[in-house]
Structures are given as C-alpha cells and as structure tokens.
Coordinates of C-alpha atoms in Angstrom, one line a residue:
M124 CA 131.2 127.6 100.5
K125 CA 128.7 127.6 104.3
N126 CA 126.0 126.1 102.2
Y127 CA 128.1 123.3 101.1
I128 CA 129.4 122.3 104.2
L129 CA 126.1 122.3 105.2
I130 CA 124.8 120.7 102.8
I131 CA 127.8 117.8 103.3
I132 CA 126.6 117.7 106.9
S133 CA 123.3 117.3 106.2
F134 CA 124.6 113.8 104.5
F135 CA 126.8 112.7 106.7
L136 CA 124.2 112.6 109.3
I137 CA 121.4 110.8 107.0
T138 CA 123.5 108.9 105.8
C139 CA 125.0 107.9 109.6
D140 CA 121.7 107.1 110.9
T141 CA 121.3 103.9 112.8
I142 CA 118.5 101.2 111.2
E143 CA 115.2 101.1 113.3
P144 CA 112.5 98.1 113.0
P145 CA 110.7 97.3 111.5
Y146 CA 113.0 95.3 109.5
L147 CA 110.3 95.0 106.3
Q148 CA 111.8 98.7 105.1
S149 CA 114.5 98.7 106.3
N150 CA 115.8 95.4 104.1
N151 CA 113.9 94.9 101.5
Q152 CA 113.3 91.8 102.2
S153 CA 110.0 90.5 102.3
S154 CA 109.1 88.0 104.9
Q155 CA 107.9 84.9 104.4
K156 CA 106.2 84.0 107.2
I157 CA 102.5 85.3 107.7
V158 CA 101.1 85.9 110.9
L159 CA 97.9 85.5 112.8
I160 CA 96.4 88.3 114.7
E161 CA 92.4 88.0 116.6
K162 CA 91.6 90.4 116.9
F163 CA 89.0 90.5 120.5
T164 CA 86.6 92.8 119.9
G165 CA 82.5 93.9 120.3
H166 CA 80.3 96.3 118.3
K167 CA 79.8 98.0 122.1
C168 CA 83.2 98.6 123.0
S169 CA 83.9 102.1 122.3
N170 CA 87.5 101.9 122.4
C171 CA 87.2 99.0 119.3
P172 CA 87.4 100.8 116.4
D173 CA 91.1 101.8 117.5
A174 CA 92.2 98.6 117.4
T175 CA 90.9 98.3 114.0
R176 CA 93.0 101.7 112.6
K177 CA 95.9 100.0 114.3
I178 CA 94.8 96.7 111.9
K179 CA 94.7 98.9 109.0
E180 CA 98.4 100.6 109.5
L181 CA 99.9 97.4 110.2
Q182 CA 98.5 95.8 107.0
E183 CA 100.0 99.0 105.7
L184 CA 103.8 98.3 106.9
Y185 CA 103.2 94.2 106.5
Q186 CA 101.0 94.4 104.0
D187 CA 100.5 89.9 103.1
A188 CA 102.7 89.2 106.4
I189 CA 99.6 89.5 108.4
I190 CA 96.2 88.2 108.6
P191 CA 93.6 89.7 110.3
V192 CA 90.8 88.0 112.4
S193 CA 87.7 90.3 114.2
I194 CA 86.1 88.0 116.7
H195 CA 83.0 89.4 118.9
P196 CA 83.5 87.2 122.7
G197 CA 80.3 86.5 123.2
G198 CA 80.8 85.8 126.9
L199 CA 81.7 89.5 127.4
P200 CA 77.5 90.7 126.5
E201 CA 78.6 94.1 127.9
F202 CA 80.1 94.6 124.7
T203 CA 78.7 92.2 122.1
N204 CA 75.2 91.6 123.2
T205 CA 72.2 92.5 120.8
D206 CA 70.0 95.1 121.4
D207 CA 67.3 97.2 120.1
N208 CA 70.4 99.7 118.6
Y209 CA 72.7 96.8 118.0
T210 CA 70.8 93.6 116.0
Y211 CA 73.5 92.7 114.5
D212 CA 75.0 89.1 115.8
F213 CA 78.4 88.9 115.3
T214 CA 79.3 85.5 118.1
T215 CA 79.6 81.8 117.4
N216 CA 80.1 79.4 119.9
S217 CA 83.2 78.3 118.4
S218 CA 85.0 81.8 118.1
D219 CA 83.5 82.2 122.1
I220 CA 85.5 79.6 122.9
I221 CA 88.3 80.9 121.5
S222 CA 87.6 83.7 123.2
S223 CA 87.8 82.0 127.1
D224 CA 90.9 80.1 125.8
M225 CA 93.5 83.0 124.5
G226 CA 92.0 84.6 127.6
A227 CA 89.8 87.6 126.1
S228 CA 89.0 89.1 129.6
F229 CA 88.4 93.0 128.2
L230 CA 88.5 94.3 125.0
P231 CA 90.2 95.8 122.7
L232 CA 93.2 92.8 122.7
G233 CA 94.3 90.6 119.9
T234 CA 96.5 87.3 120.2
V235 CA 99.6 87.3 117.8
N236 CA 100.1 83.8 116.5
R237 CA 98.9 83.4 119.9
I238 CA 102.1 83.4 121.4
D239 CA 102.2 83.5 125.1
G240 CA 103.5 86.2 127.8
G241 CA 100.3 88.8 126.9
I242 CA 98.5 91.4 129.2
S243 CA 96.0 88.4 130.3
N244 CA 96.9 85.0 129.2
R245 CA 97.4 85.5 124.9
C246 CA 96.4 88.3 124.4
F247 CA 97.8 91.7 123.5
T248 CA 96.9 95.5 124.4
K249 CA 97.2 96.8 120.6
D250 CA 99.9 98.7 120.7
Q251 CA 102.0 95.3 121.4
W252 CA 101.1 93.8 118.8
A253 CA 103.8 95.2 116.0
S254 CA 106.7 94.4 118.8
E255 CA 105.4 91.0 118.4
I256 CA 105.3 91.1 115.2
E257 CA 107.8 92.0 113.6
K258 CA 110.1 89.5 116.3
L259 CA 107.8 86.5 114.6
L260 CA 108.9 88.1 111.5
Y261 CA 112.4 88.5 111.6
D262 CA 115.0 87.4 113.8
S263 CA 117.3 89.7 115.6
E264 CA 119.7 90.7 112.2
G265 CA 116.7 92.1 110.8
L266 CA 116.6 88.4 108.1
P267 CA 113.2 86.3 107.8
R268 CA 112.4 84.1 109.9
P269 CA 111.8 80.9 107.1
K270 CA 108.0 78.8 106.8
K271 CA 108.0 75.9 108.7
F272 CA 104.9 74.8 106.2
N273 CA 103.5 75.6 102.7
I274 CA 99.4 75.7 102.9
D275 CA 98.3 75.7 99.8
V276 CA 94.4 76.2 99.5
T277 CA 91.6 75.8 96.9
T278 CA 88.0 76.5 96.8
V279 CA 84.7 75.0 94.9
F280 CA 81.5 76.6 95.4
N281 CA 78.1 75.5 93.9
T282 CA 76.6 78.9 93.5
K283 CA 73.0 76.9 93.3
T284 CA 73.5 74.4 96.7
K285 CA 76.0 77.0 98.8
E286 CA 77.7 74.1 99.1
L287 CA 81.6 75.1 99.7
T288 CA 84.6 72.4 98.8
I289 CA 87.7 73.0 100.2
E290 CA 91.0 71.0 99.6
T291 CA 94.4 71.8 102.3
N292 CA 97.2 70.2 101.1
I293 CA 100.4 70.9 103.5
V294 CA 103.6 70.6 102.5
A295 CA 106.4 70.2 105.5
L296 CA 109.6 72.2 105.1
S297 CA 111.5 70.7 107.8
D298 CA 111.3 67.8 110.1
L299 CA 108.8 67.8 112.7
K300 CA 109.4 66.8 115.9
N301 CA 106.0 67.5 117.4
N302 CA 102.6 67.0 117.0
F303 CA 100.5 69.9 114.5
N304 CA 97.0 70.7 114.2
L305 CA 95.2 71.9 111.1
A306 CA 92.6 74.5 111.7
I307 CA 89.7 76.3 108.8
I308 CA 87.7 79.0 109.4
I309 CA 85.8 81.4 107.1
I310 CA 85.9 85.0 107.6
E311 CA 83.5 88.0 106.3
D312 CA 84.3 91.7 104.9
G313 CA 81.6 94.6 104.3
I314 CA 79.2 93.6 106.9
I315 CA 77.5 96.8 107.6
A316 CA 76.3 97.5 111.2
P317 CA 76.4 99.7 114.1
Q318 CA 79.2 100.2 116.1
I319 CA 80.3 102.7 118.6
D320 CA 83.0 104.8 117.9
G321 CA 84.2 107.1 121.3
T322 CA 81.2 108.5 122.1
E323 CA 79.8 108.6 118.3
F324 CA 77.6 105.3 117.2
I325 CA 77.6 104.8 113.9
E326 CA 74.8 103.2 112.3
S327 CA 76.7 102.3 108.9
Y328 CA 79.2 101.3 109.8
E329 CA 82.0 98.8 107.8
H330 CA 83.4 95.3 109.7
N331 CA 85.9 93.3 108.2
N332 CA 87.9 90.7 108.5
I333 CA 84.9 88.7 111.2
Y334 CA 84.9 85.4 111.8
R335 CA 81.6 83.1 110.5
C336 CA 82.3 80.0 112.1
A337 CA 84.8 76.8 112.0
V338 CA 85.0 74.2 109.4
N339 CA 87.0 71.2 110.6
G340 CA 86.2 72.0 114.7
T341 CA 87.1 75.3 117.0
Y342 CA 91.1 73.6 117.0
G343 CA 91.1 71.9 113.4
E344 CA 92.2 68.4 113.3
N345 CA 95.6 66.6 113.7
I346 CA 97.4 66.3 110.8
S347 CA 99.6 63.3 110.2
N348 CA 102.0 62.6 107.2
S349 CA 100.2 60.9 104.6
N350 CA 102.7 59.9 102.0
G351 CA 104.6 57.4 104.2
L352 CA 108.4 59.1 103.4
E353 CA 110.1 59.9 106.7
N354 CA 111.8 62.6 106.0
Q355 CA 109.6 64.3 103.2
F356 CA 105.8 65.1 105.2
E357 CA 102.0 66.1 103.3
Y358 CA 98.8 65.9 104.0
Q359 CA 95.5 66.9 102.5
S360 CA 91.9 67.7 104.1
I361 CA 89.1 67.8 102.2
N362 CA 86.4 69.4 103.8
T363 CA 82.9 70.4 102.5
L364 CA 80.1 72.9 104.6
I365 CA 76.9 74.0 103.4
L366 CA 76.5 78.2 103.9
N367 CA 73.5 78.1 105.4
Q368 CA 72.2 79.5 108.9
D369 CA 74.4 76.6 110.7
A370 CA 77.5 78.5 109.6
N371 CA 75.8 82.2 109.7
H372 CA 74.1 83.3 112.4
N373 CA 72.4 86.2 109.9
W374 CA 71.9 83.8 106.9
T375 CA 68.7 84.6 104.5
S376 CA 68.3 82.8 101.4
D377 CA 68.9 86.2 99.1
W378 CA 72.5 86.7 101.2
D379 CA 75.0 87.4 98.3
N380 CA 77.9 88.7 100.1
I381 CA 80.4 85.4 98.8
N382 CA 82.4 87.3 97.2
N383 CA 83.6 89.0 100.6
C384 CA 83.8 85.6 101.8
Y385 CA 87.8 84.1 102.5
V386 CA 89.4 80.6 103.8
V387 CA 91.6 81.5 106.8
A388 CA 93.4 78.2 107.1
Y389 CA 96.4 77.8 109.9
I390 CA 98.4 75.5 111.6
Y391 CA 99.6 74.8 115.0
E392 CA 101.6 72.8 117.3
T393 CA 99.3 71.0 119.7
E394 CA 101.4 71.1 123.0
S395 CA 102.4 75.0 122.5
L396 CA 98.8 76.7 120.8
I397 CA 101.4 78.4 118.7
I398 CA 100.4 79.0 114.8
Q399 CA 102.8 78.5 112.9
D400 CA 101.8 79.2 109.0
S401 CA 98.9 80.6 108.0
V402 CA 97.4 81.2 104.1
K403 CA 93.7 83.2 103.2
K404 CA 92.5 82.8 100.2
A405 CA 89.6 84.1 98.9
I406 CA 86.4 82.0 98.2
I407 CA 85.7 83.1 94.7
D408 CA 88.4 84.1 92.3
E409 CA 88.3 87.7 91.1

C-alpha cells in the first residue's frame, strides 16, 4: 500500500512541475525565426574552444533555429596572428570591421542577432547566449515569434572557373516601416589547423563555421521594393563571386573544399543594426 501511495505522490509532483524555458522543448512548437550568432574567436585563444562547445550545445537544443559564424578578429592579434606554430590565417578585412564595430574587445564573445546591451557593446559572453536566443525566438508565453521575411537562396557553381552565382529572393511578410539591408557571406566547415584548448596545443583541430568573405560588401546592400505594389514587398539580388585568393586567404589551385562551404544571407534593420531573419544554404547541394 505504501508503494502505491509513493507512486501517486511522485506522479503528482511530476505533473505539477513548472515548465521552464527553453520553450523549444516544452511546447513542441518549432521556431519560425532563425538567430545568427557571430562568435568572435582565435586560434591562440585558450578559452575559445569552450565557446565552440557552447555553440554545439545550443545547436543540439535549437537545431536549425540558430546559425553560428566564427570570426577571427585581426584587431586582436595576440589571439589571431600567425607564426611558426599557427600558420593558418583566418582573418579577413570585412570580418575585422564587423568585430571592431560590434565591440569584440576580448575573446571569446559573440553577438546574438546583433542586439545591443551586451557586456561589450553588442557582444555577449557564451553563458549569456542561450537566454538572449530564447527571447528572440519565443515571446513571454513561449510562443514562436513570426518571421518578418522569407529569404530564398539558390546557388550555381562552375567547377572549372570557380565562379559562384548566388540568387537571393526576399518577400516581406508584413508592412515595412524601416530601412533594411541584405548581407551575404560565405562560411566554411572542416578546416584542420592548430588551436590552443586550455593548456593543450591541438595541431589537428577542426574549425567550423569560419567567416570566409563578404559577397556584397561588409554590410550588404539596401533592399527596396522591386514589384511596385504597396502592400507586397519583393526583392531580388544576384551576386557573382569567383572563389580565389581575393575571397579566401588560403586558396590553392587544388582547393576542393567547396562541399564544406555555405552561403549565409541575413537581413538587418539599418538604424538599429538588429538582424531580423537569416538563412544558410550549402553551395553544393548533396
């Protein structure tokens, strides 16, 4: 009899538990929005692999609702410079500008849709990312926040000339009262190069989500209505890029890692700089 009472009490306690965030698990409603995380990191940053592990935890939790981008700020040379042990140069001119503008004054840090209020300008610590993502994806009742834009990306890659054509089609899902920009970048997975992790020097560390280049300028292009209809906003952008040393510091003639490369397109409000919607697309579809 006592066993039955314990079972009933246990059941009552379980069913009366307060539902806590993340709501993604508690209400089983998939997020419509996607959050972009710009993780500022460096191959000489001993604490940065912990931030990478945090990204993996967040990806397991939020699945495709987040897009991470790893940026090595050239403005922090003590973490990102090359030498005899760290020969791979991950820095780029455009990512250096973003790092400085977003406030990456130390590492590791990361933006979350470039919202402000971080510990350093728009940058948050890794332990702050989850709560900020949660607020961007779900409202106070745990309901998914709606998207503002549909972003569709298609790619055509010429394997002989290494020319990549990116077509981006945008449809606004509500009336637009502010100005917005479309930014397009290339990121790459699976780069094997040294990294310090705590006190351990790892010669063959796998670097993922690496910022490679800006396709249409560091901060993109202004989007405007292309169909002339007042209540139906549409915009198309076509960009062409040749994947060579101008787009990739580490390009070689036999470089064949295109299968690990992705286009990331995001739309942000020009006044607040806050990213509204993002999408990630493999350059070569499997």
